[in-house]
Coordinates of C-alpha atoms and ligand atoms in Angstrom, one line a residue:
M766 CA 17.4 -21.6 -52.3
P767 CA 15.1 -24.4 -51.1
T768 CA 11.5 -24.2 -52.1
S769 CA 8.3 -25.5 -50.5
R770 CA 7.7 -27.8 -53.4
R771 CA 10.8 -29.8 -52.5
S772 CA 9.9 -30.1 -48.8
R773 CA 7.6 -33.1 -49.0
R774 CA 8.7 -35.7 -46.5
R775 CA 10.2 -38.9 -47.8
P776 CA 8.9 -41.8 -45.7
Y777 CA 12.0 -43.9 -45.9
S778 CA 15.4 -43.0 -47.3
E779 CA 16.8 -40.6 -49.9
E780 CA 17.6 -43.5 -52.1
P781 CA 15.3 -43.4 -55.1
P782 CA 13.5 -46.5 -56.0
P783 CA 14.8 -48.5 -58.9
L784 CA 13.6 -47.7 -62.3
D785 CA 11.2 -50.6 -62.7
L786 CA 8.9 -48.8 -65.0
E787 CA 10.0 -50.3 -68.3
R788 CA 9.3 -53.9 -67.4
A789 CA 6.1 -53.4 -65.6
T790 CA 4.3 -50.8 -67.7
G791 CA 0.6 -50.8 -68.1
G792 CA 0.3 -47.5 -69.9
R793 CA 1.3 -44.0 -69.3
S794 CA -0.8 -40.9 -69.4
T795 CA -0.5 -37.2 -68.6
Q796 CA -3.1 -35.8 -66.2
S797 CA -3.9 -32.3 -65.0
R798 CA -4.3 -32.1 -61.2
G799 CA -4.7 -28.9 -59.3
G800 CA -3.3 -26.9 -62.2
E801 CA -0.2 -29.1 -62.4
E802 CA 0.7 -31.6 -65.1
W803 CA 1.5 -35.1 -63.9
V804 CA 2.7 -38.1 -65.7
V805 CA 0.8 -41.1 -64.4
Q806 CA 2.3 -44.5 -65.1
R807 CA 0.3 -47.6 -64.4
I808 CA 2.2 -50.4 -62.8
R809 CA 0.7 -53.8 -63.2
E810 CA 2.9 -55.5 -60.5
G811 CA 4.9 -53.6 -58.0
A812 CA 8.4 -54.9 -57.5
K813 CA 8.7 -53.7 -53.9
E814 CA 6.6 -52.1 -51.2
Y815 CA 5.9 -48.4 -51.3
V816 CA 4.0 -46.0 -49.0
C817 CA 1.0 -44.5 -50.7
P818 CA 1.0 -40.7 -50.1
G819 CA -2.8 -40.7 -50.3
C820 CA -3.5 -42.9 -47.4
H821 CA -0.1 -43.6 -45.9
Q822 CA -0.7 -47.3 -46.2
T823 CA 1.6 -49.8 -47.8
V824 CA 1.3 -50.5 -51.5
A825 CA 2.0 -54.3 -51.4
V826 CA 4.5 -56.1 -53.5
G827 CA 2.8 -57.3 -56.6
A828 CA -0.1 -54.9 -56.3
E829 CA -1.3 -53.0 -59.3
H830 CA -0.9 -49.3 -58.6
V831 CA 0.2 -46.0 -60.3
V832 CA 3.3 -44.0 -60.0
A833 CA 3.0 -40.2 -60.7
W834 CA 5.4 -37.4 -61.0
R835 CA 5.3 -33.7 -62.1
T836 CA 6.0 -32.9 -65.7
D837 CA 6.8 -29.3 -64.9
G838 CA 8.9 -29.7 -61.8
I839 CA 10.8 -26.5 -61.1
M840 CA 13.9 -28.6 -60.4
G841 CA 13.7 -30.2 -63.8
A842 CA 12.4 -33.3 -65.3
A843 CA 15.0 -35.6 -63.8
A844 CA 14.4 -34.3 -60.3
A845 CA 10.7 -34.7 -60.7
L846 CA 11.1 -38.2 -61.9
A847 CA 13.4 -39.0 -59.0
D848 CA 10.7 -37.6 -56.7
R849 CA 7.9 -39.7 -58.2
R850 CA 5.4 -41.3 -55.8
H851 CA 3.6 -44.6 -55.9
W852 CA -0.1 -44.5 -55.2
H853 CA -2.9 -47.0 -54.8
S854 CA -4.9 -46.5 -58.0
S855 CA -8.0 -45.7 -55.9
C856 CA -6.1 -43.2 -53.8
W857 CA -4.8 -41.4 -56.9
Q858 CA -8.3 -41.2 -58.3
R859 CA -9.7 -39.9 -55.1
A860 CA -6.9 -37.4 -54.6
R861 CA -7.6 -35.8 -58.0
Ligands
ZN336 ZN1 -3.4 -45.4 -50.8

């Protein structure tokens, strides 16, 4: 049965972005936001463009930003990771 938590719009395609976390890591932390636990990974240099869910503007290639995903996604950790979003660092801070 579909759930509301899975209904967030994907701006582009269903294809998940490549796993570029390992080579561009700038530190990972777990943060609590709205009662939900999120893994927040800092990306020093984005490998491609993303659309920030905070301001709906482009996160430019090469820009430092953060990628965040739920640690307690009801669809499981793998699904939560596949549903991760890239944010401008400032937008993520503001959204908290
Ligand atoms: Zn933004």
